[in-house]
Tab-separated table of C-alpha atoms and ligand atoms in Angstrom:
chain	number	residue	atom	x	y	z
A	1	PRO	CA	86.583	-51.430	-71.770
A	2	ILE	CA	85.294	-52.915	-68.823
A	3	VAL	CA	88.491	-52.118	-66.381
A	4	GLU	CA	87.770	-52.557	-62.776
A	5	ALA	CA	88.308	-49.686	-60.494
A	6	ASN	CA	91.731	-49.765	-59.191
A	7	PRO	CA	95.918	-49.412	-59.099
A	8	ALA	CA	96.231	-46.466	-57.943
A	9	ILE	CA	99.973	-46.834	-58.528
A	10	ASP	CA	100.046	-47.245	-62.176
A	11	GLY	CA	96.286	-46.719	-63.177
A	12	PRO	CA	93.484	-48.927	-64.482
A	13	GLU	CA	94.132	-51.846	-65.885
A	14	GLU	CA	92.042	-52.450	-69.192
A	15	GLY	CA	89.795	-54.898	-69.394
A	16	SER	CA	90.496	-56.342	-66.383
A	17	VAL	CA	87.836	-58.746	-63.867
A	18	PRO	CA	87.617	-58.831	-59.983
A	19	PRO	CA	88.869	-62.099	-59.272
A	20	SER	CA	85.952	-63.837	-58.481
A	21	ASP	CA	86.297	-65.447	-54.693
A	22	ASP	CA	82.825	-64.274	-52.613
A	23	SER	CA	85.331	-63.939	-49.195
A	24	VAL	CA	84.920	-60.312	-49.934
A	25	LYS	CA	82.903	-58.824	-51.845
A	26	VAL	CA	82.254	-54.675	-52.429
A	27	VAL	CA	79.649	-52.757	-53.509
A	28	VAL	CA	79.222	-49.247	-54.184
A	29	ARG	CA	76.480	-47.080	-53.615
A	30	ILE	CA	75.148	-43.500	-54.534
A	31	ARG	CA	73.984	-40.982	-52.299
A	32	PRO	CA	70.517	-39.814	-54.139
A	33	ASP	CA	71.383	-35.623	-55.424
A	34	GLN	CA	69.736	-34.038	-53.088
A	35	GLU	CA	71.044	-30.290	-53.869
A	36	LYS	CA	71.476	-30.979	-57.863
A	37	VAL	CA	74.226	-28.071	-57.297
A	38	GLY	CA	76.820	-29.958	-59.626
A	39	ARG	CA	76.747	-31.844	-62.763
A	40	ARG	CA	76.210	-35.376	-62.159
A	41	ILE	CA	78.996	-37.946	-63.303
A	42	VAL	CA	78.569	-40.934	-62.145
A	43	GLN	CA	75.782	-43.758	-63.953
A	44	ARG	CA	75.711	-46.521	-63.194
A	45	ILE	CA	75.806	-48.670	-65.892
A	46	THR	CA	74.587	-52.328	-65.291
A	47	SER	CA	74.014	-54.178	-61.818
A	48	ASP	CA	78.148	-54.204	-61.302
A	49	THR	CA	79.448	-51.527	-63.703
A	50	LEU	CA	79.129	-47.827	-63.065
A	51	SER	CA	81.068	-44.995	-65.334
A	52	ILE	CA	82.909	-41.632	-64.684
A	53	GLY	CA	82.634	-40.018	-68.092
A	54	ASP	CA	84.346	-41.725	-70.033
A	55	GLN	CA	86.655	-44.369	-67.491
A	56	THR	CA	84.088	-46.879	-65.997
A	57	TYR	CA	84.973	-49.120	-63.721
A	58	SER	CA	83.096	-53.418	-62.860
A	59	PHE	CA	82.396	-54.011	-58.276
A	60	ASP	CA	80.509	-56.989	-57.426
A	61	SER	CA	77.310	-54.287	-57.208
A	62	ILE	CA	75.979	-51.153	-57.293
A	63	LEU	CA	73.118	-49.846	-56.117
A	64	ASP	CA	72.350	-46.568	-57.548
A	65	SER	CA	71.090	-43.104	-55.962
A	66	GLY	CA	67.641	-44.852	-56.508
A	67	SER	CA	68.616	-47.657	-54.034
A	68	SER	CA	66.766	-47.901	-50.903
A	69	GLN	CA	67.632	-49.366	-47.570
A	70	GLU	CA	65.331	-52.931	-48.291
A	71	ASP	CA	67.786	-53.034	-51.310
A	72	VAL	CA	70.953	-53.640	-49.640
A	73	PHE	CA	70.093	-55.124	-47.110
A	74	ASN	CA	68.944	-58.036	-49.753
A	75	LEU	CA	72.199	-57.861	-51.278
A	76	ILE	CA	74.519	-57.936	-48.296
A	77	GLY	CA	72.002	-58.676	-45.447
A	78	ILE	CA	70.115	-61.746	-46.289
A	79	PRO	CA	73.589	-63.375	-47.205
A	80	LEU	CA	75.696	-61.976	-43.746
A	81	VAL	CA	73.174	-63.525	-41.240
A	82	LYS	CA	72.678	-67.019	-43.381
A	83	ASN	CA	76.612	-67.235	-43.411
A	84	SER	CA	77.088	-65.860	-39.544
A	85	LEU	CA	74.804	-68.851	-38.286
A	86	SER	CA	76.345	-71.654	-40.983
A	87	GLY	CA	79.697	-70.642	-38.159
A	88	PHE	CA	81.588	-68.032	-40.776
A	89	ASN	CA	83.031	-64.391	-39.278
A	90	ASN	CA	80.878	-61.499	-41.514
A	91	SER	CA	82.510	-57.688	-41.565
A	92	ILE	CA	80.713	-54.805	-42.857
A	93	VAL	CA	82.827	-51.883	-43.271
A	94	CYS	CA	81.202	-48.687	-44.932
A	95	TYR	CA	83.974	-45.926	-46.058
A	96	GLY	CA	83.503	-42.722	-48.121
A	97	GLN	CA	84.133	-39.377	-47.572
A	98	SER	CA	81.896	-37.130	-44.584
A	99	GLY	CA	78.156	-36.859	-46.068
A	100	THR	CA	77.880	-39.986	-48.630
A	101	GLY	CA	75.016	-41.614	-46.877
A	102	LYS	CA	77.577	-43.782	-45.162
A	103	THR	CA	75.952	-43.395	-40.960
A	104	TYR	CA	72.528	-43.872	-42.934
A	105	THR	CA	72.834	-47.004	-44.518
A	106	MET	CA	74.843	-49.017	-41.735
A	107	TRP	CA	72.150	-47.517	-39.081
A	108	GLY	CA	69.581	-45.216	-41.053
A	109	PRO	CA	68.287	-42.409	-38.555
A	110	PRO	CA	67.896	-42.721	-34.683
A	111	SER	CA	64.295	-42.337	-35.112
A	112	ALA	CA	63.744	-45.474	-37.276
A	113	MET	CA	66.247	-47.794	-35.386
A	114	VAL	CA	63.739	-47.742	-32.024
A	115	ASP	CA	60.905	-48.828	-34.523
A	116	GLY	CA	61.816	-52.715	-33.397
A	117	GLN	CA	60.274	-54.916	-35.231
A	118	CYS	CA	57.728	-53.062	-37.340
A	119	LEU	CA	60.631	-51.807	-40.906
A	120	ASN	CA	60.456	-47.862	-41.559
A	121	SER	CA	62.567	-47.475	-44.678
A	122	SER	CA	65.190	-46.002	-43.841
A	123	GLN	CA	65.932	-48.407	-41.118
A	124	GLY	CA	68.949	-49.162	-41.885
A	125	ILE	CA	70.983	-52.215	-42.752
A	126	VAL	CA	72.025	-53.903	-39.505
A	127	PRO	CA	69.053	-53.182	-37.204
A	128	ARG	CA	67.021	-55.281	-41.015
A	129	ILE	CA	70.162	-57.432	-40.144
A	130	PHE	CA	69.444	-58.064	-36.002
A	131	GLN	CA	65.580	-58.928	-37.099
A	132	MET	CA	65.428	-61.654	-39.626
A	133	LEU	CA	68.719	-62.899	-37.259
A	134	PHE	CA	66.470	-63.461	-33.969
A	135	SER	CA	63.610	-64.848	-36.708
A	136	GLU	CA	65.802	-67.352	-38.178
A	137	ILE	CA	67.175	-68.758	-34.081
A	138	ASN	CA	63.849	-68.476	-33.143
A	139	LYS	CA	62.857	-71.195	-35.432
A	140	LYS	CA	65.657	-72.497	-35.019
A	141	GLU	CA	65.461	-73.355	-31.565
A	142	ALA	CA	61.466	-74.023	-31.726
A	143	SER	CA	61.997	-77.088	-34.837
A	144	SER	CA	61.280	-80.056	-32.457
A	145	GLU	CA	63.753	-81.705	-35.389
A	146	GLU	CA	66.349	-84.586	-35.152
A	147	VAL	CA	69.099	-81.663	-33.955
A	148	GLN	CA	68.388	-79.117	-31.625
A	149	THR	CA	70.631	-75.969	-31.829
A	150	ASN	CA	70.752	-73.513	-29.075
A	151	TYR	CA	71.999	-70.104	-29.459
A	152	GLN	CA	73.550	-66.940	-27.389
A	153	CYS	CA	74.356	-63.529	-28.003
A	154	ARG	CA	76.781	-60.859	-27.538
A	155	CYS	CA	77.368	-57.652	-28.606
A	156	SER	CA	79.661	-54.945	-27.966
A	157	PHE	CA	80.459	-51.054	-28.543
A	158	PHE	CA	83.745	-48.941	-29.402
A	159	GLU	CA	85.512	-46.273	-31.299
A	160	ILE	CA	87.983	-45.412	-31.873
A	161	TYR	CA	88.043	-41.383	-31.572
A	162	ASN	CA	92.247	-39.901	-31.807
A	163	GLU	CA	94.310	-43.213	-31.883
A	164	GLN	CA	92.026	-43.767	-28.095
A	165	MET	CA	89.358	-47.178	-28.562
A	166	ASN	CA	86.615	-46.004	-25.881
A	167	ASP	CA	83.807	-48.251	-25.252
A	168	LEU	CA	80.403	-46.519	-25.814
A	169	LEU	CA	77.354	-48.426	-23.697
A	170	ASP	CA	80.191	-47.472	-20.769
A	171	PRO	CA	81.899	-44.467	-21.296
A	172	THR	CA	83.426	-44.908	-18.205
A	173	GLN	CA	86.426	-46.981	-20.114
A	174	ARG	CA	88.507	-45.087	-22.822
A	175	ASN	CA	92.170	-45.805	-24.163
A	176	LEU	CA	90.876	-49.809	-24.246
A	177	LEU	CA	93.266	-50.415	-26.149
A	178	VAL	CA	97.131	-52.232	-23.740
A	179	ARG	CA	100.588	-52.266	-25.823
A	180	ASP	CA	101.837	-55.441	-24.549
A	181	GLU	CA	105.689	-54.522	-25.274
A	182	THR	CA	107.114	-57.196	-25.373
A	183	GLU	CA	104.826	-58.796	-27.413
A	184	GLY	CA	104.693	-55.971	-29.528
A	185	SER	CA	101.187	-56.434	-30.153
A	186	PHE	CA	97.976	-55.269	-29.133
A	187	GLN	CA	95.860	-56.623	-26.100
A	188	VAL	CA	92.035	-55.084	-25.393
A	189	GLU	CA	91.101	-54.481	-22.162
A	190	ASN	CA	87.941	-54.010	-20.338
A	191	LEU	CA	85.263	-54.080	-23.272
A	192	SER	CA	82.628	-54.334	-21.649
A	193	GLU	CA	79.772	-57.418	-23.730
A	194	GLU	CA	75.881	-57.269	-23.639
A	195	TYR	CA	73.859	-60.212	-24.012
A	196	VAL	CA	71.472	-60.126	-26.333
A	197	ASN	CA	67.750	-62.230	-27.122
A	198	THR	CA	66.229	-59.602	-28.348
A	199	VAL	CA	65.668	-57.217	-31.497
A	200	GLU	CA	65.017	-54.426	-28.904
A	201	ASP	CA	68.289	-55.288	-26.463
A	202	VAL	CA	69.847	-54.336	-30.136
A	203	THR	CA	68.712	-51.158	-30.571
A	204	GLN	CA	68.631	-50.367	-27.521
A	205	LEU	CA	72.496	-51.187	-27.282
A	206	LEU	CA	72.786	-48.773	-30.264
A	207	VAL	CA	71.125	-46.308	-29.725
A	208	LYS	CA	73.059	-45.773	-26.970
A	209	GLY	CA	76.382	-46.432	-27.257
A	210	LEU	CA	75.683	-43.782	-30.527
A	211	SER	CA	74.698	-41.249	-28.221
A	212	ASN	CA	77.798	-41.260	-26.521
A	213	ARG	CA	80.187	-41.009	-29.649
A	214	LYS	CA	82.645	-38.276	-29.602
A	215	VAL	CA	80.983	-34.816	-30.113
A	216	GLY	CA	83.465	-31.594	-30.720
A	217	ALA	CA	81.752	-29.314	-32.209
A	218	THR	CA	77.446	-28.480	-32.429
A	219	ASN	CA	76.247	-29.665	-35.085
A	220	VAL	CA	75.202	-33.758	-34.438
A	221	ASN	CA	75.741	-34.283	-38.280
A	222	SER	CA	79.810	-34.407	-37.831
A	223	LYS	CA	79.363	-36.698	-35.738
A	224	SER	CA	80.450	-39.648	-38.031
A	225	SER	CA	83.070	-37.663	-39.260
A	226	ARG	CA	85.219	-37.678	-35.928
A	227	SER	CA	85.397	-41.527	-34.805
A	228	HIS	CA	86.060	-45.211	-36.145
A	229	VAL	CA	83.446	-46.998	-34.870
A	230	ILE	CA	82.913	-51.011	-34.573
A	231	PHE	CA	79.498	-52.587	-33.683
A	232	THR	CA	80.445	-56.670	-32.910
A	233	CYS	CA	78.202	-59.235	-31.964
A	234	VAL	CA	79.723	-63.091	-31.077
A	235	ILE	CA	77.198	-65.982	-32.228
A	236	GLU	CA	77.759	-68.713	-30.013
A	237	SER	CA	75.523	-72.652	-31.243
A	238	TRP	CA	74.883	-75.488	-29.586
A	239	CYS	CA	74.200	-78.080	-31.062
A	240	LYS	CA	72.865	-80.968	-29.747
A	241	GLY	CA	70.763	-84.875	-31.579
A	242	LEU	CA	68.648	-86.263	-29.890
A	243	SER	CA	67.579	-90.063	-31.800
A	244	SER	CA	69.927	-92.820	-30.058
A	245	LYS	CA	72.550	-91.307	-32.574
A	246	PHE	CA	73.515	-88.605	-29.971
A	247	PHE	CA	76.241	-86.744	-30.338
A	248	SER	CA	76.990	-82.314	-30.017
A	249	SER	CA	79.229	-80.015	-31.371
A	250	SER	CA	79.359	-75.864	-31.342
A	251	LYS	CA	80.406	-73.071	-33.288
A	252	THR	CA	80.511	-69.658	-32.976
A	253	SER	CA	80.833	-66.534	-35.340
A	254	ARG	CA	81.404	-63.015	-34.918
A	255	ILE	CA	79.255	-59.353	-37.137
A	256	ASN	CA	81.907	-56.674	-37.627
A	257	PHE	CA	79.454	-53.408	-38.171
A	258	VAL	CA	82.027	-51.194	-39.150
A	259	ASP	CA	81.304	-47.534	-39.978
A	260	LEU	CA	84.050	-44.913	-40.992
A	261	ALA	CA	84.889	-42.058	-39.423
A	262	GLY	CA	84.895	-39.620	-43.191
A	263	ILE	CA	87.617	-39.732	-45.694
A	264	GLY	CA	88.713	-36.544	-47.635
A	265	ASP	CA	86.689	-33.089	-47.714
A	266	ASN	CA	86.453	-32.214	-44.604
A	267	ASN	CA	84.144	-29.295	-45.367
A	268	VAL	CA	82.033	-30.028	-47.515
A	269	ASP	CA	77.852	-28.710	-46.381
A	270	GLY	CA	80.829	-25.108	-45.852
A	271	PHE	CA	81.392	-26.445	-41.943
A	272	ARG	CA	83.753	-27.774	-40.912
A	273	ARG	CA	83.416	-31.540	-39.714
A	274	GLN	CA	86.529	-32.457	-37.331
A	275	THR	CA	89.512	-30.231	-35.245
A	276	VAL	CA	92.281	-29.841	-37.318
A	277	GLN	CA	93.181	-32.685	-34.779
A	278	GLU	CA	90.291	-35.191	-35.851
A	279	GLU	CA	90.877	-34.445	-38.931
A	280	ARG	CA	95.387	-35.705	-38.816
A	281	PHE	CA	94.274	-38.834	-36.722
A	282	VAL	CA	91.330	-39.678	-39.214
A	283	LYS	CA	93.836	-39.309	-42.126
A	284	ASN	CA	96.375	-40.801	-40.598
A	285	SER	CA	94.301	-43.893	-39.685
A	286	LEU	CA	92.433	-44.142	-42.857
A	287	SER	CA	96.535	-43.792	-45.233
A	288	LYS	CA	97.605	-46.668	-42.372
A	289	LEU	CA	94.905	-48.737	-43.808
A	290	GLY	CA	95.393	-47.830	-47.695
A	291	ARG	CA	98.580	-49.219	-47.183
A	292	LEU	CA	97.258	-52.029	-45.108
A	293	VAL	CA	94.505	-52.754	-48.345
A	294	ASN	CA	97.157	-52.336	-50.800
A	295	ILE	CA	99.811	-55.232	-49.473
A	296	LEU	CA	96.873	-57.344	-48.187
A	297	SER	CA	95.956	-57.224	-52.015
A	298	ASP	CA	99.762	-58.172	-53.668
A	299	SER	CA	100.537	-61.666	-54.007
A	300	THR	CA	104.049	-61.085	-54.503
A	301	ARG	CA	103.970	-58.930	-51.745
A	302	HIS	CA	101.754	-60.106	-48.749
A	303	GLU	CA	104.173	-64.135	-48.640
A	304	ASN	CA	105.607	-62.792	-45.916
A	305	ASP	CA	103.193	-61.811	-43.319
A	306	GLU	CA	105.127	-60.862	-41.184
A	307	LYS	CA	105.477	-57.709	-42.452
A	308	VAL	CA	101.852	-57.272	-42.874
A	309	PRO	CA	101.748	-54.641	-40.871
A	310	ARG	CA	98.985	-55.171	-39.012
A	311	VAL	CA	98.895	-53.824	-35.015
A	312	ASP	CA	100.052	-50.277	-36.629
A	313	SER	CA	96.642	-48.656	-35.317
A	314	CYS	CA	94.065	-49.331	-33.830
A	315	LEU	CA	92.418	-48.793	-36.779
A	316	ASN	CA	93.607	-51.933	-37.977
A	317	ASN	CA	94.322	-53.512	-35.524
A	318	ALA	CA	90.432	-54.209	-35.485
A	319	LEU	CA	90.010	-55.336	-38.328
A	320	GLN	CA	91.885	-57.883	-38.306
A	321	ASP	CA	89.244	-60.995	-39.380
A	322	THR	CA	87.916	-58.300	-41.554
A	323	LEU	CA	91.499	-57.926	-43.229
A	324	GLY	CA	92.673	-60.950	-44.867
A	325	GLY	CA	91.681	-62.769	-42.479
A	326	ASN	CA	89.146	-65.467	-41.289
A	327	ALA	CA	86.005	-63.709	-42.578
A	328	LYS	CA	83.241	-62.832	-45.341
A	329	ALA	CA	83.860	-59.262	-45.672
A	330	THR	CA	81.248	-56.629	-47.833
A	331	PHE	CA	83.190	-53.013	-47.862
A	332	ILE	CA	80.557	-50.501	-48.762
A	333	CYS	CA	81.996	-47.997	-50.084
A	334	THR	CA	79.569	-44.436	-50.834
A	335	ILE	CA	80.212	-41.848	-53.364
A	336	PHE	CA	78.380	-37.941	-54.178
A	337	PRO	CA	77.623	-38.294	-57.648
A	338	ASP	CA	78.530	-35.223	-58.490
A	339	GLU	CA	81.265	-33.972	-59.449
A	340	ARG	CA	82.305	-31.213	-57.438
A	341	TYR	CA	83.748	-34.261	-56.032
A	342	LYS	CA	85.027	-36.039	-59.131
A	343	ALA	CA	88.841	-36.748	-56.707
A	344	ILE	CA	87.483	-38.411	-54.156
A	345	THR	CA	84.554	-40.379	-55.420
A	346	LEU	CA	87.555	-41.494	-57.992
A	347	SER	CA	89.820	-42.706	-54.692
A	348	THR	CA	86.852	-44.088	-53.426
A	349	LEU	CA	86.421	-46.413	-55.443
A	350	ARG	CA	90.136	-47.350	-56.438
A	351	PHE	CA	90.284	-47.748	-52.452
A	352	GLY	CA	87.347	-49.776	-53.331
A	353	GLY	CA	89.053	-51.196	-56.426
A	354	ARG	CA	91.705	-52.177	-53.921
A	355	VAL	CA	89.802	-54.366	-51.238
A	356	LYS	CA	88.523	-56.308	-54.120
A	357	ARG	CA	91.926	-58.267	-54.660
A	358	MET	CA	92.748	-59.167	-51.088
A	359	GLN	CA	91.574	-62.493	-50.367
A	360	ASN	CA	90.221	-63.441	-46.276
A	361	LYS	CA	90.196	-67.255	-45.784
A	362	ALA	CA	86.935	-67.300	-44.261
A	363	ILE	CA	86.709	-70.895	-42.653
A	364	ILE	CA	83.428	-72.499	-40.768
A	365	ASN	CA	84.511	-72.046	-36.422
A	366	GLU	CA	83.605	-74.950	-35.735
A	367	ILE	CA	84.333	-76.970	-32.026
B	1	ADP	P1	78.315	-40.197	-43.700
B	1	ADP	O1	78.222	-40.878	-42.489
B	1	ADP	O2	79.075	-40.430	-44.760
B	1	ADP	O3	78.947	-38.438	-43.484
B	1	ADP	P2	75.483	-39.541	-43.811
B	1	ADP	O4	75.167	-40.347	-43.291
B	1	ADP	O5	75.140	-39.152	-42.433
B	1	ADP	O6	77.071	-39.858	-44.140
B	1	ADP	O7	74.735	-38.683	-44.447
B	1	ADP	C1	74.542	-37.699	-44.750
B	1	ADP	C2	73.061	-37.675	-45.530
B	1	ADP	O8	72.637	-37.691	-45.726
B	1	ADP	C3	72.313	-37.756	-43.519
B	1	ADP	O9	70.951	-35.853	-43.810
B	1	ADP	C4	71.581	-38.667	-45.155
B	1	ADP	O10	69.659	-38.265	-44.141
B	1	ADP	C5	72.074	-37.995	-46.190
B	1	ADP	N1	71.782	-39.535	-47.081
B	1	ADP	C6	72.588	-40.372	-46.944
B	1	ADP	N2	72.413	-40.961	-48.233
B	1	ADP	C7	70.570	-41.649	-48.232
B	1	ADP	C8	70.104	-42.011	-48.905
B	1	ADP	N3	70.653	-42.768	-50.037
B	1	ADP	N4	69.192	-41.203	-49.468
B	1	ADP	C9	68.314	-41.016	-48.183
B	1	ADP	N5	69.324	-39.921	-47.606
B	1	ADP	C10	70.355	-39.846	-47.261
């Protein structure tokens, strides 16, 4: 039987099918098993089903170990660019165990990122999205149709490290999230934004921002385990009718790229990726994220919106659009295929199953 990867509490529900709401999608990407140390237990069965032992789990899509960065872009990036240009907010969130390829999927190796227009096969989904986005924008701005559209894009980039929000474009700006004690809410102060007109502008910001991520150990790979990173692009567009029937309208949409710190096994590859304090902060924020997703995935529990703990961590606060809010969200859950990490793999899939039960309310942001 096909069962939805899901319910932590009472086990998977047999025969259930994820709701067909496209505002939240969950894609599982299985990392290549380069070391071939453990026995492979995860098998992709169909385009949306995988098995672990005799259990079968279904999601929106399964990308197998042999999937390319281009496959990821075709599946997730192309619809995202179209939705963004139509005025919807969009988010991509990478969630999974350390070492499963979240950073690789999102940004790709830095050497591939700076490759500009020339597509390198290991380039991540973010630079690919901006190549398509600017190419579409250039086409629309050059068009001599009756309706003339102009665009302006601006980006921000921050990390959440030990429950502190730091600007990655201006490392002097730390602790940007200020609590309003009377309202009980958070306010982001002094986050820098930079205008971008070309793919090169974006890749420069990405390279600069990623190099400003918090590093505590000597091993550069461990960077991605220590902090959550969020890159945001706001796209504003103005549309004017050139004919006698003059009209104008404007739209604003946001794209959030969220690369979460690694869950679980802190000792993959035999080195400690996080200090004890870092591990505590990462675990705490991911468990608060899990709790929020649990509530949002259960319609009987979140009817009274006030009970939803949206601001109980920097991360939940930053993901308000993405989690049950005004955005189309795609979660990429990355997993190892081998039996050594079975417990964390199952927990990643359970998280993905609960995410799939959330419903967002994405609308076109027209002014
Ligand atoms: P994470 O961000 O989840 O901790 P990384 O993205 O840093 O993991 O990936 C760990 C290592 O595995 C990196 O060296 C990365 O290049 C490699 N890797 C991950 N996924 C893939 C993939 N799909 N194809 C090739 N290499 C990958």
